[in-house]
Coordinates of C-alpha atoms in Angstrom, one line a residue:
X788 CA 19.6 -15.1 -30.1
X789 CA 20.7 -12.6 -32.1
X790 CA 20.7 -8.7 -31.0
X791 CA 17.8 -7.9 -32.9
X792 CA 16.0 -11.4 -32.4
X793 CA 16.4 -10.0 -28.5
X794 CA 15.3 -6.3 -29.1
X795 CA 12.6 -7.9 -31.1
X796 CA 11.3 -10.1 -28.5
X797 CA 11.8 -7.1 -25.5
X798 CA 9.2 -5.1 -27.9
X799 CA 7.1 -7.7 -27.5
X800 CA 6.8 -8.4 -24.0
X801 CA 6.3 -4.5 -23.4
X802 CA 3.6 -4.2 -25.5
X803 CA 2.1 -6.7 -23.2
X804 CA 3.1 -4.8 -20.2
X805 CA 1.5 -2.2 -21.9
X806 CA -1.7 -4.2 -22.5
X807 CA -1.6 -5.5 -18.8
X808 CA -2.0 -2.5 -17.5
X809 CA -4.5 -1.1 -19.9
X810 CA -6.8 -4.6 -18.9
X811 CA -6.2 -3.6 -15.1
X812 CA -7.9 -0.3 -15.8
X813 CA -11.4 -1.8 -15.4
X814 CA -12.4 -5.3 -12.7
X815 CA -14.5 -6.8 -16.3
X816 CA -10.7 -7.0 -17.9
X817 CA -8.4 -7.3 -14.8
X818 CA -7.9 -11.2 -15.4
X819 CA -7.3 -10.8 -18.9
X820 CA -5.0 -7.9 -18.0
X821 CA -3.2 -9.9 -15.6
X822 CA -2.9 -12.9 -18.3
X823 CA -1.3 -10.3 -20.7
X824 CA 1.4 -9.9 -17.6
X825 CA 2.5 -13.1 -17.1
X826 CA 3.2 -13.7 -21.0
X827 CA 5.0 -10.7 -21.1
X828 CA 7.2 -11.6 -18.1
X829 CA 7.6 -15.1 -19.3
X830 CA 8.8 -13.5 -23.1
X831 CA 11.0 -10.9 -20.9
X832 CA 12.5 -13.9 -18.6
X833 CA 12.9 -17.0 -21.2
X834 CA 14.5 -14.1 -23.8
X835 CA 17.2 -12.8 -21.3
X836 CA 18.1 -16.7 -20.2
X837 CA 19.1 -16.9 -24.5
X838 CA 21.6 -14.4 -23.7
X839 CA 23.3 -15.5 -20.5
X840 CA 25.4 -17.9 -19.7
X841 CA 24.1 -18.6 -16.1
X842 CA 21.1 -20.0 -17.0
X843 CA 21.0 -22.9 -15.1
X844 CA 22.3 -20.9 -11.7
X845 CA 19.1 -17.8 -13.1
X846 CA 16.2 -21.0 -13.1
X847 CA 17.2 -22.6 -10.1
X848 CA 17.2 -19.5 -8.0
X849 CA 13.7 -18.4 -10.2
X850 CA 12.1 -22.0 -9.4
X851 CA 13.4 -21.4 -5.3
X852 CA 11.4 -17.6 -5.2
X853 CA 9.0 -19.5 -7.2
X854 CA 7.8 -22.3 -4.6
X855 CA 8.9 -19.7 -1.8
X856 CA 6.0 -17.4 -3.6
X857 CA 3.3 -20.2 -4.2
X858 CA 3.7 -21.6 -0.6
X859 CA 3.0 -17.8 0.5
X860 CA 0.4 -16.8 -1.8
X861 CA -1.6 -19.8 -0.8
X862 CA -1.3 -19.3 2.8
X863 CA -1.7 -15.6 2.6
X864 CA -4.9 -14.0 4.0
X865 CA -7.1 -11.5 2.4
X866 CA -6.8 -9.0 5.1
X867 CA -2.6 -9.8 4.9
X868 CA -2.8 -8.4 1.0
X869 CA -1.5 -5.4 2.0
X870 CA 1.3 -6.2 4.0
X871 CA 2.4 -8.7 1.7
X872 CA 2.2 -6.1 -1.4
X873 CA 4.5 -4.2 0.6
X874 CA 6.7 -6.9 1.9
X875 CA 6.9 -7.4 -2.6
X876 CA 7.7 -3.7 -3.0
X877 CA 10.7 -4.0 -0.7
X878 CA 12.5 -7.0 -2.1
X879 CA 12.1 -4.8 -5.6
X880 CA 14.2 -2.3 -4.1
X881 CA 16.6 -4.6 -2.6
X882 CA 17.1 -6.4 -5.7
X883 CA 18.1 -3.0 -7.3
X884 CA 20.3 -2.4 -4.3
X885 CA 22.4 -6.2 -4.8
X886 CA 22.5 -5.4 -8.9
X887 CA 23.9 -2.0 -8.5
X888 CA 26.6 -3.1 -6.0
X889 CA 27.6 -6.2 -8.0
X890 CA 27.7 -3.6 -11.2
X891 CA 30.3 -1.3 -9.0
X892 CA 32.2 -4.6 -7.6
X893 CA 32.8 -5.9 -11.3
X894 CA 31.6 -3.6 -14.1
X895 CA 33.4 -5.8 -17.0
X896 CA 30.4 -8.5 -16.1
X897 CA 28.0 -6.4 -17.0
X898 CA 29.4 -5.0 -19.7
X899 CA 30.3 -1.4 -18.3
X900 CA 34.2 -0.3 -18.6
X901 CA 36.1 -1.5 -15.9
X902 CA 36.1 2.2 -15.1
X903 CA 32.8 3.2 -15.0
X904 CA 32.0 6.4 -17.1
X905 CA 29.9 9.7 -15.4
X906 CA 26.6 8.2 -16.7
X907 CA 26.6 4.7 -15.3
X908 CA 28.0 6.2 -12.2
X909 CA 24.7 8.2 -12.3
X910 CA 22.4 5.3 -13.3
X911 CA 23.8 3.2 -10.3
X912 CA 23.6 6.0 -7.8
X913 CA 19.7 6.9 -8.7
X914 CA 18.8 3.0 -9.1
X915 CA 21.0 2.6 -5.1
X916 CA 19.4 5.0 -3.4
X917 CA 15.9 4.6 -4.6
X918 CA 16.2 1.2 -4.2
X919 CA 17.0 1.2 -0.4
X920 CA 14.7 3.8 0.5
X921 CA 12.1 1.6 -1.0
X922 CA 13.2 -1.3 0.4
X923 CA 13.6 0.1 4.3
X924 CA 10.3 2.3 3.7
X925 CA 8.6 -0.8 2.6
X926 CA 9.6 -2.7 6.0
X927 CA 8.0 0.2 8.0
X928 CA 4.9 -0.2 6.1
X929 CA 4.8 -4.2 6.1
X930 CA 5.3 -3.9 10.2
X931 CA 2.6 -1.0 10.8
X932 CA 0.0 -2.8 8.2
X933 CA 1.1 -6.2 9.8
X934 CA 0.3 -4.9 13.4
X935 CA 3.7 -5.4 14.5
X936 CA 4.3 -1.6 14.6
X937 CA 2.1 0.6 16.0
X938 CA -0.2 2.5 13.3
X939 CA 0.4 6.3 14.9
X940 CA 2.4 8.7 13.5
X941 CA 6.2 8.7 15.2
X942 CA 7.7 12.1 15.2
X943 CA 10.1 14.3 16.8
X944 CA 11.3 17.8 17.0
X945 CA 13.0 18.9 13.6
X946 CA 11.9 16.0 12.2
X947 CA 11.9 17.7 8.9
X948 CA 15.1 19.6 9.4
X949 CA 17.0 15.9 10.4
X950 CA 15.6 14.6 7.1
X951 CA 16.6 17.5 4.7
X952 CA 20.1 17.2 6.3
X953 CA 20.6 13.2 5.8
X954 CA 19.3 13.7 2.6
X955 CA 22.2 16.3 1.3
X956 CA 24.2 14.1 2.8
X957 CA 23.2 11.3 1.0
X958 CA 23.4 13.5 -2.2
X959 CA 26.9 14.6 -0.9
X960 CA 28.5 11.1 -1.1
X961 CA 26.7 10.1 -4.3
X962 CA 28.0 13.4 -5.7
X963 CA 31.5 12.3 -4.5
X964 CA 31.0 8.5 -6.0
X965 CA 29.9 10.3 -9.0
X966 CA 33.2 12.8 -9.9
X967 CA 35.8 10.0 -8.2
X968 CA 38.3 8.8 -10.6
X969 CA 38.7 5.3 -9.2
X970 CA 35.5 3.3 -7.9
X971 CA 35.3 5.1 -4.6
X972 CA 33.6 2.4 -2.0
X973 CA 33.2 4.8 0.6
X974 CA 31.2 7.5 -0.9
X975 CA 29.0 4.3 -2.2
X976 CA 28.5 2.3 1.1
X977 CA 28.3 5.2 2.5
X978 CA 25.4 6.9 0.4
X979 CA 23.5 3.9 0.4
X980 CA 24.0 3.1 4.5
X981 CA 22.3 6.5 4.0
X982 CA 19.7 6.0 2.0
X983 CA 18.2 3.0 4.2
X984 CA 18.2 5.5 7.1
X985 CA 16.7 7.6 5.1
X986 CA 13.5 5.4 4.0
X987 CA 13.0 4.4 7.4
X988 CA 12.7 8.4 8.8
X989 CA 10.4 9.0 5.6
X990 CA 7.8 6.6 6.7
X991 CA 7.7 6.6 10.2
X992 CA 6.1 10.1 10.8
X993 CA 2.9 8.5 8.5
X994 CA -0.1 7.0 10.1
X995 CA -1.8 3.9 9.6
X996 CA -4.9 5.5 7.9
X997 CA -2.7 6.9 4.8
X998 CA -0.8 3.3 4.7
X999 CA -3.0 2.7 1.2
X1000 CA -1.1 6.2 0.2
X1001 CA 2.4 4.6 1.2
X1002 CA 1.5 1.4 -1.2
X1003 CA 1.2 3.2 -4.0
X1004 CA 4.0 5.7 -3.4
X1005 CA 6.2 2.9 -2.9
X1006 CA 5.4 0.6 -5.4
X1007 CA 5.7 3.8 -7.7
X1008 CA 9.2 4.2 -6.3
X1009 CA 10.2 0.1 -6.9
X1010 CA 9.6 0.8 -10.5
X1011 CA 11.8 4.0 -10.9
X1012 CA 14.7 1.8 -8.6
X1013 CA 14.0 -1.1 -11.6
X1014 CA 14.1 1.3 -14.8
X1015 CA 17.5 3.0 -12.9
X1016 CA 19.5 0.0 -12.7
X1017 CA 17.5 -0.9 -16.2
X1018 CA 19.7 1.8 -17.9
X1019 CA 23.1 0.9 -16.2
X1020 CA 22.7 -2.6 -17.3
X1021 CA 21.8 -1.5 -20.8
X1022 CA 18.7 -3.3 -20.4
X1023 CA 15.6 -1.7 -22.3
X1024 CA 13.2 -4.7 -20.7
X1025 CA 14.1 -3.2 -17.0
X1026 CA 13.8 -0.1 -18.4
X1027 CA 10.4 -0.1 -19.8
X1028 CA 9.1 -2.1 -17.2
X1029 CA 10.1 0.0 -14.5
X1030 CA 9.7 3.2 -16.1
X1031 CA 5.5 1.7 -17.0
X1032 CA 5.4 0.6 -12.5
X1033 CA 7.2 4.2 -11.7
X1034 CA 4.3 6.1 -13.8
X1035 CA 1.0 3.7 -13.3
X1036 CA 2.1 3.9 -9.3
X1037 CA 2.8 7.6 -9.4
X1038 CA -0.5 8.3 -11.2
X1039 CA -2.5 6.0 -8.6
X1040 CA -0.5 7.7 -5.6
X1041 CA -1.9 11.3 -7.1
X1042 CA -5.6 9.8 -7.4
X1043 CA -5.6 8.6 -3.9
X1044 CA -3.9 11.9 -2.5
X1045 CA -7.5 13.7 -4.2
X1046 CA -8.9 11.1 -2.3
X1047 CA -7.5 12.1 1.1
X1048 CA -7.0 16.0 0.4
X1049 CA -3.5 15.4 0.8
X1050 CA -0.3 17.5 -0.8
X1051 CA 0.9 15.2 -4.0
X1052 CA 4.3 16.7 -3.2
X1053 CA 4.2 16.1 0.5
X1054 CA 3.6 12.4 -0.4
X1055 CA 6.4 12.1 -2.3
X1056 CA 8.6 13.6 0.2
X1057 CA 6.6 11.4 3.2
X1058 CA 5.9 14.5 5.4
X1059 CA 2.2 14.2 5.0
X1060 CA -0.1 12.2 8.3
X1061 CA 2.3 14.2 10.5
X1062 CA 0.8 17.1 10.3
X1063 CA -1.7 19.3 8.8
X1064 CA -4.4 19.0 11.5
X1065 CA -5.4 17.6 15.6
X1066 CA -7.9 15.9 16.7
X1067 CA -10.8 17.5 18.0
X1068 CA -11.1 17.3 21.2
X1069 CA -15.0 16.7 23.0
X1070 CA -16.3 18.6 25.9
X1071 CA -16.3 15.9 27.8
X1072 CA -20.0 14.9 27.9
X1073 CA -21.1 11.3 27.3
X1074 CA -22.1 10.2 23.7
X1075 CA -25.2 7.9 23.3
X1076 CA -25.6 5.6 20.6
X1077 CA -28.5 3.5 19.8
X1078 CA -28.5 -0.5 19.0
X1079 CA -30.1 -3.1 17.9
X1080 CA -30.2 -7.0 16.3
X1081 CA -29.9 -8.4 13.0
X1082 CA -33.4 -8.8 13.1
X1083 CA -34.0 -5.1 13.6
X1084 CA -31.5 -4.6 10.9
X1085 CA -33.3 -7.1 8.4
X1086 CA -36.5 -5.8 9.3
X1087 CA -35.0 -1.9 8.4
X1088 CA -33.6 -3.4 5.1
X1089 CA -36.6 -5.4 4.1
X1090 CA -38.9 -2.7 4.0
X1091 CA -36.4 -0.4 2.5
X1092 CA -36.9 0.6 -1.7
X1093 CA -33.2 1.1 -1.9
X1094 CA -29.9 -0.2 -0.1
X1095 CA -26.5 1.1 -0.6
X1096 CA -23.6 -1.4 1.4
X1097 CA -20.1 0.4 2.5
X1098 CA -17.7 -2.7 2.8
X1099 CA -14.8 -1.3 5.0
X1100 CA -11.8 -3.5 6.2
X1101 CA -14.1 -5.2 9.0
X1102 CA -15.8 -6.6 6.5
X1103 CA -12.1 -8.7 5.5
X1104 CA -11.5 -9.3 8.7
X1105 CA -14.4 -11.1 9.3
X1106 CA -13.7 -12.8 5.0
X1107 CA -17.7 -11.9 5.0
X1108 CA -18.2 -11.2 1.6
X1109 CA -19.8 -14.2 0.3
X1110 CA -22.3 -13.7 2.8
X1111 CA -23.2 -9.8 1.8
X1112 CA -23.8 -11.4 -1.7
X1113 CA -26.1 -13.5 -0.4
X1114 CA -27.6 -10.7 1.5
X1115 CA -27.6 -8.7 -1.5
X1116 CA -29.2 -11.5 -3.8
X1117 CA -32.2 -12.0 -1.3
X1118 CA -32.6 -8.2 -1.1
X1119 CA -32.9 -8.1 -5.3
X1120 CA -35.2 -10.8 -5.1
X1121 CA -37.5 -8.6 -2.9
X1122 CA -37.3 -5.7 -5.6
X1123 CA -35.2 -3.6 -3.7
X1124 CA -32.5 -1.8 -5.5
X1125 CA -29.1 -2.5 -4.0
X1126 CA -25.3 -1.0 -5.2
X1127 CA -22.6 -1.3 -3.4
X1128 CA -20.3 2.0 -2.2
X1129 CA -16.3 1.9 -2.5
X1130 CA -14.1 4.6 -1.3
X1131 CA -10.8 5.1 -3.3
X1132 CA -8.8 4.2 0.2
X1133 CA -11.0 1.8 1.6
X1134 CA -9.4 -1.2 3.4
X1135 CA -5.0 -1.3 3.4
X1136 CA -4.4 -1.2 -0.1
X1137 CA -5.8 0.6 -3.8
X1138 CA -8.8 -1.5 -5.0
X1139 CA -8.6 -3.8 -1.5
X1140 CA -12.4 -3.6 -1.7
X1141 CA -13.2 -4.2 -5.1
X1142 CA -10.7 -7.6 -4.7
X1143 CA -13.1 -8.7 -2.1
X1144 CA -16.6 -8.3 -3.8
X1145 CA -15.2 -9.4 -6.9
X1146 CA -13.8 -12.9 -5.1
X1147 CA -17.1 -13.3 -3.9
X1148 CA -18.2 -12.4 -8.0
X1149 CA -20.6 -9.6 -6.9
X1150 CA -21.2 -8.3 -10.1
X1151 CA -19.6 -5.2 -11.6
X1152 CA -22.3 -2.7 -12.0
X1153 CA -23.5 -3.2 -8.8
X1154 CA -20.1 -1.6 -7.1
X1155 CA -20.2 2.0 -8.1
X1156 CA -16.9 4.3 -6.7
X1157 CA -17.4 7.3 -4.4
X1158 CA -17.7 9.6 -6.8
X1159 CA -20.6 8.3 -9.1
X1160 CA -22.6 7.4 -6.2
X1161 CA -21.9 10.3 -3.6
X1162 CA -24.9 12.1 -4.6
X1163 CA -27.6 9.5 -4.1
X1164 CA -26.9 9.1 -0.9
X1165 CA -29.4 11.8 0.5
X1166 CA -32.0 10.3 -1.6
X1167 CA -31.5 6.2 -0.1
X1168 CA -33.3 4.9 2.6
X1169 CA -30.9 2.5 4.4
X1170 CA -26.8 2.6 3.9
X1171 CA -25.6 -0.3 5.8
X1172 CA -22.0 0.2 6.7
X1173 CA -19.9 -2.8 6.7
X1174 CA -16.7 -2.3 9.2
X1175 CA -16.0 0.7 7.5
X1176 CA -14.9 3.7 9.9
X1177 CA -12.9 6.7 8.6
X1178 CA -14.0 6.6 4.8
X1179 CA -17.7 7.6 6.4
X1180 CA -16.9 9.8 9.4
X1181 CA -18.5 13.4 9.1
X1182 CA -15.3 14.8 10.9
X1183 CA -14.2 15.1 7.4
X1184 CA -16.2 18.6 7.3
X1185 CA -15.0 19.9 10.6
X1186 CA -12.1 22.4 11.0
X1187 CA -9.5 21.2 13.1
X1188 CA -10.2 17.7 12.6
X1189 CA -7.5 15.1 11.7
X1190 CA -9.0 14.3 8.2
X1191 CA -10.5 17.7 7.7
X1192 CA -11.0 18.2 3.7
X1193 CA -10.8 14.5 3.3
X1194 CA -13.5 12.9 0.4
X1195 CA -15.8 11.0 2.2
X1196 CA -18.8 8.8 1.4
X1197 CA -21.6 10.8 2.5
X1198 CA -23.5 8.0 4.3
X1199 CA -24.8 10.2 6.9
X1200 CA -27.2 11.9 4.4
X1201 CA -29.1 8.9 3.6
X1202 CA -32.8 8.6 5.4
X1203 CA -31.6 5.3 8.1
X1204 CA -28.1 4.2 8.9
X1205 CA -26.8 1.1 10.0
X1206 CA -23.5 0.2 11.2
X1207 CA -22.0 -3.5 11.8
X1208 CA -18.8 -3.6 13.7
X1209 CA -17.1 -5.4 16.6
X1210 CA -17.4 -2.7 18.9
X1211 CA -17.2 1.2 19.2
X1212 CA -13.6 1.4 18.9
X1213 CA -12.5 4.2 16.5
X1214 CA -11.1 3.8 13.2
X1215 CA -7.4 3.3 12.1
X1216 CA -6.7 7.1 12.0
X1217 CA -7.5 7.2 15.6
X1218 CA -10.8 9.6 15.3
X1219 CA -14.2 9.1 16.6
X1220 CA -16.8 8.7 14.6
X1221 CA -20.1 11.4 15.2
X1222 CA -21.4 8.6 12.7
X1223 CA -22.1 6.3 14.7
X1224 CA -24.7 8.5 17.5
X1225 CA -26.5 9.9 15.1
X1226 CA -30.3 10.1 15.5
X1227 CA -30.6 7.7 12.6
X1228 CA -27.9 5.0 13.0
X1229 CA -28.3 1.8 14.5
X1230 CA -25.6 0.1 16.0
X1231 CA -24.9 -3.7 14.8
X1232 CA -22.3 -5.0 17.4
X1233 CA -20.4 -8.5 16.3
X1234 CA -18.7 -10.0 13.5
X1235 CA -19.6 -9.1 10.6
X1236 CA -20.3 -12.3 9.0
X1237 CA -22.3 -14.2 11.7
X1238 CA -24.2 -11.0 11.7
X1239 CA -24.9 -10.8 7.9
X1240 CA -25.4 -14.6 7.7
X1241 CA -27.9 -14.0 10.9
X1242 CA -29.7 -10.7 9.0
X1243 CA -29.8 -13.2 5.7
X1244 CA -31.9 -16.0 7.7
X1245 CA -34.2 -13.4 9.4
X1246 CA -34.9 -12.1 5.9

C-alpha cells in the first residue's frame, strides 16, 4: 500500500476506536461499541501486515495469542474478570518494554538512525519505563485480585521516601541514556531494571478494596506505554490508540477516585489505601445481629411496595444472577416496583456489576447507579443486599474510619434491610460492617444463589 493508502486506512480504524468507545459509554450500545473495536483493530492489524515484510512470522505468532486467548476467555470465570483484565494490562506494558529494547538493539529496522536522535531517545525512555511499571504493577494486582497475595496493604517505614529516591534514580539513568552519544546499555538496562522495582513498591502499599482503582489506573498507564513507543516507531495507529486507552482510563480512574473520596494525584502516584485513616476500634462489647430464612426473607419482600437489590461480589461468586432475575420477575409480577442499586466500585473491576446483570439480560432501566438512586433509599421498604459489604457500610460517615468520606449506597436508610452472605466475615477492606446489627436488618446466611433460588420458590 501506498503511504497515503496506509495513513488513509489508520484514519479509519481510529475513527472506529473512536466510535467504540463512544458505544461503551452506555450497556444499550456496549455490543455495538465493542463491534466497532474489533473492525477497527482488524483495519489497524491487516493494514500494517501490507507494509511489512514479516507477515507470515506477525500471523503466526497473532493466530498463537489468538488460540492462547480463546482457550482462556472460555475457561475464564466471571469472578476471575478482574484478575484476568489485569493479567491483559501487564502483557501491554511488556510488549512496550520488548519493542523499545529491540528499537535500541537495531534502530535501522525500525527506521530510526542507527544513532538515535534526542527525541526517539525520549520516546523509548517514556514508552520503557511506563511500560514496566505497568507490567510489574499489574502482576501485583493480578496476585492480590487472584488471592494469591494477600489483599492488605504492605508498608514500611519511609515507604514514600524509598520510592521518591528509586524514582530519581530511575530518571537519573534515563537522563543519562538520553544525553549519551553512543547507545549507552547501561543507563537503559539499568533504568528499566528500575522501573520494574519501581511498579512493584507502587502497588504494594494499596489494599484489596481500591484494587477496582488500580484497574483503571493501570490500564490508563498501558495506553500511555502503547502511544510512547507509538511515536518512536513513527506509528500514528499506536499512537492514537494508546493516547484514546491513556485518556478513557485516566478519566475512569478520576470518576472512581470521587467514588472512594480518594486524592486523583495520590492515585497516580500509588500512595493512596496506605494511609489516610485506621480502623475504628470497638469497646469490646458483643455485637448482636438478627437472622432469619429465605422464607422470612420472601415473606418481607412479598408484602413490600418497593424493592431495591445491591449485587455485591458475593453475588459472582455464587454466578447467581440469573436467579435474582427470576426473583425480580416474580416480584414485578406481584406489582411491586423493583430497580436494582450499583456502586461505581462494586465487585473487582469498573462496571463488574453491570457485566453480571446484563449477562443475565436484566434490563437496563431497571439498574440505576449510586447517584440517581441514593436518595430513594429512605423512602423504600426492603433493600436486599446481595454479598455486597464495603459499598453499604455506614463507617463511611464516621471519623477515623478506614473509608471515612467514602460514597456509599445509603441502604441503611431504607424502612427493612436484608443481607445475604456466607457468613459475618467483613468485607475486602477489612472493616466491620454496623450494617449488618442494625435494628432493621436481617441476616440471610448461605450462598447466595441456593438462597435466592430458595426465596424465588417460597414466593
Amino acid at each position: 500500500m501506498s503511504p497515503n493508502l496506509v495513513a488513509l486506512a489508520y484514519l479509519i480504524a481510529s475513527v472506529f476506536f473512536i466510535l467504540a468507545l463512544k458505544g461503551l459509554s452506555s450497556p444499550v450500545t456496549a455490543r455495538k461499541g465493542n463491534l466497532f473495536g474489533m473492525v477497527g483493530m482488524s483495519i489497524a492489524v491487516l493494514t500494517t501486515l501490507t507494509i511489512t515484510e514479516n507477515w507470515a512470522l506477525i500471523v503466526a505468532c497473532i493466530a498463537l495469542g489468538g488460540a492462547i486467548g480463546t482457550v482462556v476467555a472460555k475457561r475464564v470465570q466471571m469472578t476471575a474478570m478482574p484478575e484476568l483484565v489485569a493479567f491483559m494490562h501487564s502483557l501491554v506494558g511488556l510488549a512496550a518494554v520488548f519493542i523499545a529494547i529491540a528499537a535500541v538493539n537495531n534502530p535501522v529496522s525500525f527506521g530510526l538512525p542507527a544513532i538515535l536522535p534526542m527525541g526517539s531517545k525520549l520516546e523509548l525512555f517514556l514508552g520503557t519505563f511506563i511500560g514496566a511499571m505497568t507490567w510489574s504493577g499489574s502482576v501485583i494486582a493480578f496476585l492480590k485480585l487472584s488471592g494469591r497475595m494477600g489483599g492488605s496493604p504492605i508498608t514500611f517505614n519511609g515507604q514514600h521516601m524509598v520510592n521518591l529516591i528509586i524514582a530519581l534514580a530511575m530518571i537519573g539513568f534515563g537522563l543519562w541514556f538520553f544525553f549519551s552519544d553512543t547507545t549507552n546499555w547501561t543507563a537503559f538496562i539499568c533504568m528499566t531494571v528500575i522501573a520494574f522495582a519501581l511498579g512493584f513498591l507502587i502497588i504494594i502499599p494499596i489494599g484489596g478494596a481500591d484494587m477496582p482503582v488500580v484497574i483503571s489506573m493501570l490500564n490508563s498507564y498501558s495506553g500511555w506505554a502503547a502511544a510512547g513507543i507509538g511515536f518512536s516507531l513513527g506509528n500514528p495507529m499506536l499512537i492514537i490508540a494508546g493516547s484514546l486507552v491513556g485518556s478513557s482510563g485516566a478519566i475512569l480512574s478520576y470518576i472512581m477516585c470521587k467514588a472512594m473520596n480518594r486524592p486523583f494525584l495520590s492515585v497516580i502516584l500509588g500512595g493512596f489505601g496506605s494511609d489516610g485513616g485506621t480502623v475504628a476500634v470497638g469497646d469490646g462489647e458483643q455485637k448482636t445481629h438478627r437472622s432469619g430464612s429465605a422464607d422470612d426473607a420472601a415473606f418481607l419482600l412479598g408484602n413490600a411496595d418497593s424493592v431495591i437489590i445491591v449485587p455485591g461480589y458475593g453475588l459472582a461468586v455464587a454466578r447467581a444472577q440469573h436467579s435474582v432475575k427470576e426473583l425480580a420477575e416474580v416480584l414485578i409480577e406481584k406489582g411491586i416496583n423493583v430497580r436494582f442499586a450499583i456502586h461505581p466500585v462494586a465487585g473487582r473491576m469498573p462496571g463488574h456489576m453491570n457485566v453480571l446483570l446484563a449477562e443475565a439480560e436484566i434490563p437496563y432501566e431497571q439498574v440505576l447507579e449510586m447517584d440517581e438512586i441514593n436518595s430513594d433509599f429512605s423512602n423504600t421498604d426492603v433493600v436486599l443486599v446481595l454479598g455486597a459489604n464495603d459499598v453499604v457500610n455506614p463507617a463511611a460517615y464516621d471519623k477515623g474510619s478506614l473509608i471515612y468520606g467514602m460514597p456509599i449506597l445509603d441502604t441503611h436508610k431504607a424502612r427493612t434491610i436484608m443481607v445475604v452472605k456466607r457468613s459475618m466475615g467483613v468485607g475486602y477492606a477489612g472493616l466491620d460492617n454496623d450494617l449488618f446489627y442494625m435494628d432493621k436488618t436481617m441476616m440471610v446466611f448461605g450462598d447466595a444463589k441456593k438462597v435466592v433460588e430458595n426465596m424465588v420458590k417460597s414466593l
